[in-house]
mmCIF file of C-alpha atoms in Angstrom:
data_model
loop_
_atom_site.group_PDB
_atom_site.id
_atom_site.type_symbol
_atom_site.label_atom_id
_atom_site.label_comp_id
_atom_site.label_asym_id
_atom_site.label_seq_id
_atom_site.Cartn_x
_atom_site.Cartn_y
_atom_site.Cartn_z
ATOM 1 C CA MET A 1 -16.090 6.136 -3.871
ATOM 2 C CA ALA A 2 -15.569 9.746 -4.776
ATOM 3 C CA ASN A 3 -12.713 12.163 -4.204
ATOM 4 C CA GLU A 4 -13.733 15.004 -1.919
ATOM 5 C CA PRO A 5 -14.764 18.098 -3.953
ATOM 6 C CA VAL A 6 -13.024 21.440 -3.508
ATOM 7 C CA ASP A 7 -15.196 24.444 -4.485
ATOM 8 C CA GLY A 8 -17.415 22.093 -6.436
ATOM 9 C CA VAL A 9 -14.538 20.537 -8.384
ATOM 10 C CA VAL A 10 -13.245 17.029 -7.743
ATOM 11 C CA PRO A 11 -9.429 17.216 -7.952
ATOM 12 C CA PHE A 12 -6.935 14.467 -8.614
ATOM 13 C CA ILE A 13 -3.602 15.387 -7.071
ATOM 14 C CA GLU A 14 -0.433 13.984 -8.614
ATOM 15 C CA ARG A 15 3.027 15.049 -9.692
ATOM 16 C CA LEU A 16 5.745 13.750 -11.995
ATOM 17 C CA SER A 17 9.049 15.562 -11.576
ATOM 18 C CA ASP A 18 12.694 15.390 -12.571
ATOM 19 C CA ALA A 19 13.937 15.406 -8.973
ATOM 20 C CA ALA A 20 13.088 12.575 -6.604
ATOM 21 C CA LYS A 21 11.123 13.263 -3.446
ATOM 22 C CA ILE A 22 12.501 11.277 -0.516
ATOM 23 C CA SER A 23 9.761 9.896 1.716
ATOM 24 C CA GLY A 24 10.023 9.590 5.471
ATOM 25 C CA ALA A 25 7.402 6.812 5.650
ATOM 26 C CA VAL A 26 8.415 3.289 6.630
ATOM 27 C CA PHE A 27 5.383 1.664 4.985
ATOM 28 C CA ALA A 28 5.153 2.560 1.288
ATOM 29 C CA GLY A 29 2.722 -0.021 -0.049
ATOM 30 C CA MET A 30 0.368 -2.845 0.848
ATOM 31 C CA GLN A 31 -0.808 -4.302 -2.424
ATOM 32 C CA VAL A 32 -1.476 -6.918 -5.049
ATOM 33 C CA ARG A 33 -0.276 -5.591 -8.382
ATOM 34 C CA GLN A 34 -0.055 -6.689 -12.010
ATOM 35 C CA THR A 35 1.281 -4.827 -15.010
ATOM 36 C CA ALA A 36 -0.892 -3.900 -17.990
ATOM 37 C CA GLU A 37 -0.380 -2.449 -21.440
ATOM 38 C CA SER A 38 -2.226 0.824 -20.929
ATOM 39 C CA ALA A 39 -5.187 0.611 -18.565
ATOM 40 C CA VAL A 40 -4.873 1.581 -14.922
ATOM 41 C CA GLY A 41 -7.370 -0.003 -12.558
ATOM 42 C CA LEU A 42 -7.216 0.571 -8.793
ATOM 43 C CA LYS A 43 -9.437 -1.155 -6.249
ATOM 44 C CA VAL A 44 -9.226 -1.550 -2.481
ATOM 45 C CA TYR A 45 -10.552 -4.111 -0.068
ATOM 46 C CA LEU A 46 -13.392 -2.378 1.768
ATOM 47 C CA PRO A 47 -13.904 -3.735 5.292
ATOM 48 C CA PRO A 48 -17.410 -3.182 6.698
ATOM 49 C CA SER A 49 -16.139 -0.822 9.411
ATOM 50 C CA TRP A 50 -14.678 1.539 6.763
ATOM 51 C CA GLN A 51 -17.868 2.061 4.781
ATOM 52 C CA GLY A 52 -18.883 5.715 4.634
ATOM 53 C CA LYS A 53 -15.515 6.913 5.964
ATOM 54 C CA LEU A 54 -12.634 8.822 4.386
ATOM 55 C CA ILE A 55 -9.554 7.015 3.115
ATOM 56 C CA CYS A 56 -6.194 8.272 1.856
ATOM 57 C CA SER A 57 -4.614 6.737 -1.242
ATOM 58 C CA ARG A 58 -0.897 7.353 -1.819
ATOM 59 C CA VAL A 59 0.793 5.984 -4.932
ATOM 60 C CA VAL A 60 4.542 6.471 -5.327
ATOM 61 C CA SER A 61 7.165 5.152 -7.739
ATOM 62 C CA ALA A 62 10.309 3.517 -6.391
ATOM 63 C CA ASP A 63 12.483 6.242 -7.889
ATOM 64 C CA GLY A 64 10.451 8.930 -6.090
ATOM 65 C CA LEU A 65 9.625 10.808 -9.305
ATOM 66 C CA TYR A 66 5.882 10.069 -9.343
ATOM 67 C CA GLU A 67 3.473 10.541 -6.450
ATOM 68 C CA SER A 68 -0.278 10.928 -6.088
ATOM 69 C CA VAL A 69 -2.019 11.630 -2.767
ATOM 70 C CA ASN A 70 -5.827 11.728 -2.789
ATOM 71 C CA THR A 71 -8.665 11.513 -0.305
ATOM 72 C CA TYR A 72 -11.821 9.519 -1.065
ATOM 73 C CA ARG A 73 -15.044 8.799 0.779
ATOM 74 C CA VAL A 74 -15.782 5.092 0.939
ATOM 75 C CA ALA A 75 -19.285 3.926 0.054
ATOM 76 C CA PRO A 76 -20.752 0.433 -0.398
ATOM 77 C CA ALA A 77 -21.001 -0.721 -3.990
ATOM 78 C CA PRO A 78 -24.642 -0.979 -5.160
ATOM 79 C CA GLY A 79 -25.810 -4.591 -5.317
ATOM 80 C CA ALA A 80 -22.607 -5.961 -3.763
ATOM 81 C CA ASP A 81 -22.719 -9.527 -2.434
ATOM 82 C CA ALA A 82 -22.677 -9.192 1.359
ATOM 83 C CA ASP A 83 -20.937 -12.585 1.702
ATOM 84 C CA ALA A 84 -18.093 -11.855 -0.738
ATOM 85 C CA PRO A 85 -14.983 -9.685 -0.147
ATOM 86 C CA LEU A 86 -15.806 -6.220 -1.425
ATOM 87 C CA LEU A 87 -13.219 -4.730 -3.770
ATOM 88 C CA ALA A 88 -14.302 -1.135 -4.237
ATOM 89 C CA PRO A 89 -13.081 0.754 -7.333
ATOM 90 C CA VAL A 90 -11.064 3.921 -6.696
ATOM 91 C CA PRO A 91 -11.181 6.681 -9.340
ATOM 92 C CA PHE A 92 -7.581 7.058 -10.496
ATOM 93 C CA GLU A 93 -7.721 9.832 -13.088
ATOM 94 C CA THR A 94 -4.019 10.061 -13.816
ATOM 95 C CA ARG A 95 -2.482 11.866 -16.784
ATOM 96 C CA TYR A 96 0.324 9.298 -16.835
ATOM 97 C CA GLY A 97 -1.633 6.072 -17.270
ATOM 98 C CA ASP A 98 0.571 4.636 -20.017
ATOM 99 C CA LYS A 99 3.749 5.218 -18.023
ATOM 100 C CA LEU A 100 2.381 3.849 -14.743
ATOM 101 C CA ALA A 101 0.736 0.789 -16.287
ATOM 102 C CA LYS A 102 4.011 -0.384 -17.841
ATOM 103 C CA LEU A 103 6.196 -0.028 -14.759
ATOM 104 C CA PRO A 104 7.557 -3.381 -13.527
ATOM 105 C CA GLU A 105 5.627 -4.991 -10.691
ATOM 106 C CA ASP A 106 7.593 -3.653 -7.709
ATOM 107 C CA GLU A 107 8.335 -0.184 -9.120
ATOM 108 C CA LEU A 108 5.057 1.260 -7.855
ATOM 109 C CA ALA A 109 3.787 1.267 -4.266
ATOM 110 C CA ILE A 110 0.160 1.827 -3.228
ATOM 111 C CA ARG A 111 -0.799 2.550 0.354
ATOM 112 C CA VAL A 112 -4.442 3.083 1.318
ATOM 113 C CA SER A 113 -5.082 4.104 4.910
ATOM 114 C CA LEU A 114 -8.077 5.114 6.998
ATOM 115 C CA GLY A 115 -8.685 8.862 7.313
ATOM 116 C CA ALA A 116 -8.158 11.953 5.174
ATOM 117 C CA CYS A 117 -4.707 12.583 3.697
ATOM 118 C CA ALA A 118 -4.553 16.032 5.308
ATOM 119 C CA SER A 119 -4.583 14.350 8.724
ATOM 120 C CA GLY A 120 -1.546 12.214 7.903
ATOM 121 C CA GLN A 121 -1.678 8.540 7.014
ATOM 122 C CA THR A 122 -2.776 6.372 9.920
ATOM 123 C CA GLU A 123 -1.616 2.915 10.996
ATOM 124 C CA GLU A 124 -4.904 1.412 9.734
ATOM 125 C CA VAL A 125 -4.180 0.162 6.199
ATOM 126 C CA THR A 126 -6.121 -1.935 3.702
ATOM 127 C CA VAL A 127 -4.929 -3.944 0.707
ATOM 128 C CA ALA A 128 -4.850 -2.169 -2.662
ATOM 129 C CA TYR A 129 -5.317 -4.041 -5.958
ATOM 130 C CA TRP A 130 -3.712 -2.548 -9.075
ATOM 131 C CA ASN A 131 -5.000 -4.279 -12.219
ATOM 132 C CA ALA A 132 -5.509 -7.356 -10.043
ATOM 133 C CA GLY A 133 -7.995 -9.263 -7.923
ATOM 134 C CA VAL A 134 -7.819 -11.075 -4.591
ATOM 135 C CA ALA A 135 -4.683 -13.223 -4.392
ATOM 136 C CA PRO A 136 -3.074 -15.366 -1.652
ATOM 137 C CA ARG A 137 0.139 -13.317 -1.652
ATOM 138 C CA ILE A 138 0.340 -9.647 -0.681
ATOM 139 C CA SER A 139 3.353 -7.373 -1.220
ATOM 140 C CA LEU A 140 4.449 -5.106 1.618
ATOM 141 C CA LEU A 141 6.873 -2.437 0.379
ATOM 142 C CA VAL A 142 9.048 -0.856 3.039
ATOM 143 C CA ASN A 143 11.595 1.931 3.376
ATOM 144 C CA SER A 144 14.279 0.255 5.507
ATOM 145 C CA PHE A 145 16.310 3.454 5.964
ATOM 146 C CA ARG A 146 19.484 1.511 5.129
ATOM 147 C CA ALA A 147 18.867 -1.344 7.531
ATOM 148 C CA SER A 148 20.894 -4.456 6.791
ATOM 149 C CA ARG A 149 18.028 -6.860 7.601
ATOM 150 C CA VAL A 150 14.252 -6.491 7.732
ATOM 151 C CA PHE A 151 11.720 -8.920 9.217
ATOM 152 C CA VAL A 152 7.933 -8.872 9.550
ATOM 153 C CA TYR A 153 6.131 -10.291 12.584
ATOM 154 C CA VAL A 154 2.527 -11.223 11.797
ATOM 155 C CA GLY A 155 -0.241 -11.072 14.397
ATOM 156 C CA GLU A 156 -0.030 -11.904 18.048
ATOM 157 C CA GLU A 157 0.800 -15.577 17.576
ATOM 158 C CA ALA A 158 4.280 -16.989 18.103
ATOM 159 C CA ARG A 159 4.994 -17.677 14.435
ATOM 160 C CA PRO A 160 8.384 -17.307 12.705
ATOM 161 C CA PRO A 161 8.971 -13.845 11.233
ATOM 162 C CA ILE A 162 8.999 -13.271 7.488
ATOM 163 C CA GLN A 163 12.388 -12.281 6.118
ATOM 164 C CA CYS A 164 12.278 -9.444 3.597
ATOM 165 C CA ALA A 165 14.594 -8.783 0.652
ATOM 166 C CA PRO A 166 15.801 -5.775 -1.361
ATOM 167 C CA VAL A 167 13.439 -4.661 -4.095
ATOM 168 C CA GLU A 168 14.868 -5.525 -7.513
ATOM 169 C CA VAL A 169 14.355 -2.153 -9.184
ATOM 170 C CA SER A 170 16.750 0.273 -10.826
ATOM 171 C CA ALA A 171 16.264 3.117 -8.330
ATOM 172 C CA ARG A 172 15.264 2.712 -4.689
ATOM 173 C CA THR A 173 14.556 6.194 -3.401
ATOM 174 C CA ALA A 174 11.008 6.041 -1.987
ATOM 175 C CA TYR A 175 11.369 2.480 -0.685
ATOM 176 C CA ASP A 176 13.900 -0.330 -0.965
ATOM 177 C CA THR A 177 12.545 -3.527 0.590
ATOM 178 C CA LEU A 178 9.915 -6.126 -0.342
ATOM 179 C CA CYS A 179 8.183 -8.411 2.152
ATOM 180 C CA LEU A 180 5.929 -11.114 0.684
ATOM 181 C CA LEU A 181 3.017 -11.945 2.986
ATOM 182 C CA GLU A 182 1.501 -15.404 2.583
ATOM 183 C CA ASP A 183 -0.587 -17.712 4.772
ATOM 184 C CA LEU A 184 -1.922 -14.804 6.794
ATOM 185 C CA PRO A 185 -4.259 -15.489 9.728
ATOM 186 C CA ALA A 186 -7.901 -15.957 8.709
ATOM 187 C CA GLN A 187 -9.024 -12.601 10.038
ATOM 188 C CA GLN A 188 -9.535 -9.120 8.660
ATOM 189 C CA ASP A 189 -7.570 -6.967 11.114
ATOM 190 C CA ILE A 190 -3.967 -8.172 11.427
ATOM 191 C CA LYS A 191 -1.134 -6.441 13.252
ATOM 192 C CA LEU A 192 2.191 -6.350 11.436
ATOM 193 C CA GLY A 193 5.450 -5.462 13.134
ATOM 194 C CA VAL A 194 8.360 -4.527 10.853
ATOM 195 C CA PHE A 195 11.678 -5.082 12.613
ATOM 196 C CA ARG A 196 14.722 -3.348 11.089
ATOM 197 C CA VAL A 197 18.291 -4.274 12.060
ATOM 198 C CA ARG A 198 21.233 -1.997 11.205
ATOM 199 C CA GLU A 199 24.897 -2.882 10.750
ATOM 200 C CA ASN A 200 25.790 -1.316 14.119
ATOM 201 C CA GLY A 201 23.301 -3.596 15.880
ATOM 202 C CA SER A 202 20.634 -0.959 16.596
ATOM 203 C CA THR A 203 17.032 -1.880 15.802
ATOM 204 C CA SER A 204 13.652 -0.287 15.103
ATOM 205 C CA LEU A 205 10.133 -1.702 15.316
ATOM 206 C CA ASP A 206 7.190 -0.118 13.459
ATOM 207 C CA GLU A 207 3.640 -1.455 13.523
ATOM 208 C CA ILE A 208 0.555 -1.192 11.341
ATOM 209 C CA HIS A 209 -2.841 -2.888 11.283
ATOM 210 C CA ILE A 210 -3.875 -4.252 7.898
ATOM 211 C CA GLN A 211 -7.352 -5.090 6.655
ATOM 212 C CA THR A 212 -7.439 -8.128 4.356
ATOM 213 C CA PRO A 213 -10.274 -9.998 2.637
ATOM 214 C CA HIS A 214 -9.391 -13.197 4.492
ATOM 215 C CA THR A 215 -12.400 -14.505 6.394
ATOM 216 C CA GLU A 216 -13.066 -17.330 8.788
#
C-alpha cells in the first residue's frame, strides 16, 4: 500500500488539537486492537475485490482530540499465500506514536472503507488490526447520538441482535458505544444493521457492509 502522492510528496494527514472535533459519523471503528509500549502497527484485511483500489483510513480518539484521515492504494503483498487471509500493512507515519500506542484499548477507533477519503467514507468497510492479528472477536465502535439502547443485527439471517454497551473511556466525544462482534457468519461480506433507540421511543437504523477474513 502507498498513500497517494501530492506533487511528488506522499503526505500523512493528522491533527492533535486542544479542542475536540465532534464527528457526525455513526460508525467510528471496525477493528481488532491491542495496546503497545511504543510501536504503532496498522494492518487491514484485504479482500480480493479490493486489490488495486483506493481505501480511506480514518483514526480518531474517543475524546475527539486526535484524528488522521489518509487515502491509500491497495496492492497485493508480494509472495502472499493465496489461501490465507491477507493482512496488508498500512503506512502509519504518525508524529504521535508514543501517545497513540499507550491509549487504552477502546480509546482509539479505526475505520477503513473502500474509496478515496475525498469522496466521503462509503458503507463498504474492512477490519483494521492495530498491533494485532486475526482474532475471533471484532470491536465495532459507534456514535449513538445519545440513544438509550443500541443493537446490531448481523446478516440476513434471523439471529438475535447483539446488544451494545457504553464505551468505558474518560471522554466520549467522537463515539460512545462498543459492540462486540463474535461468531460472525463464515463469509467475507456481511451486512450489519445498527439499531438505535432513544428515550422518547424514536429509532434509527444505519447499515454497513463489512469485509472479514472469515472463510467457508
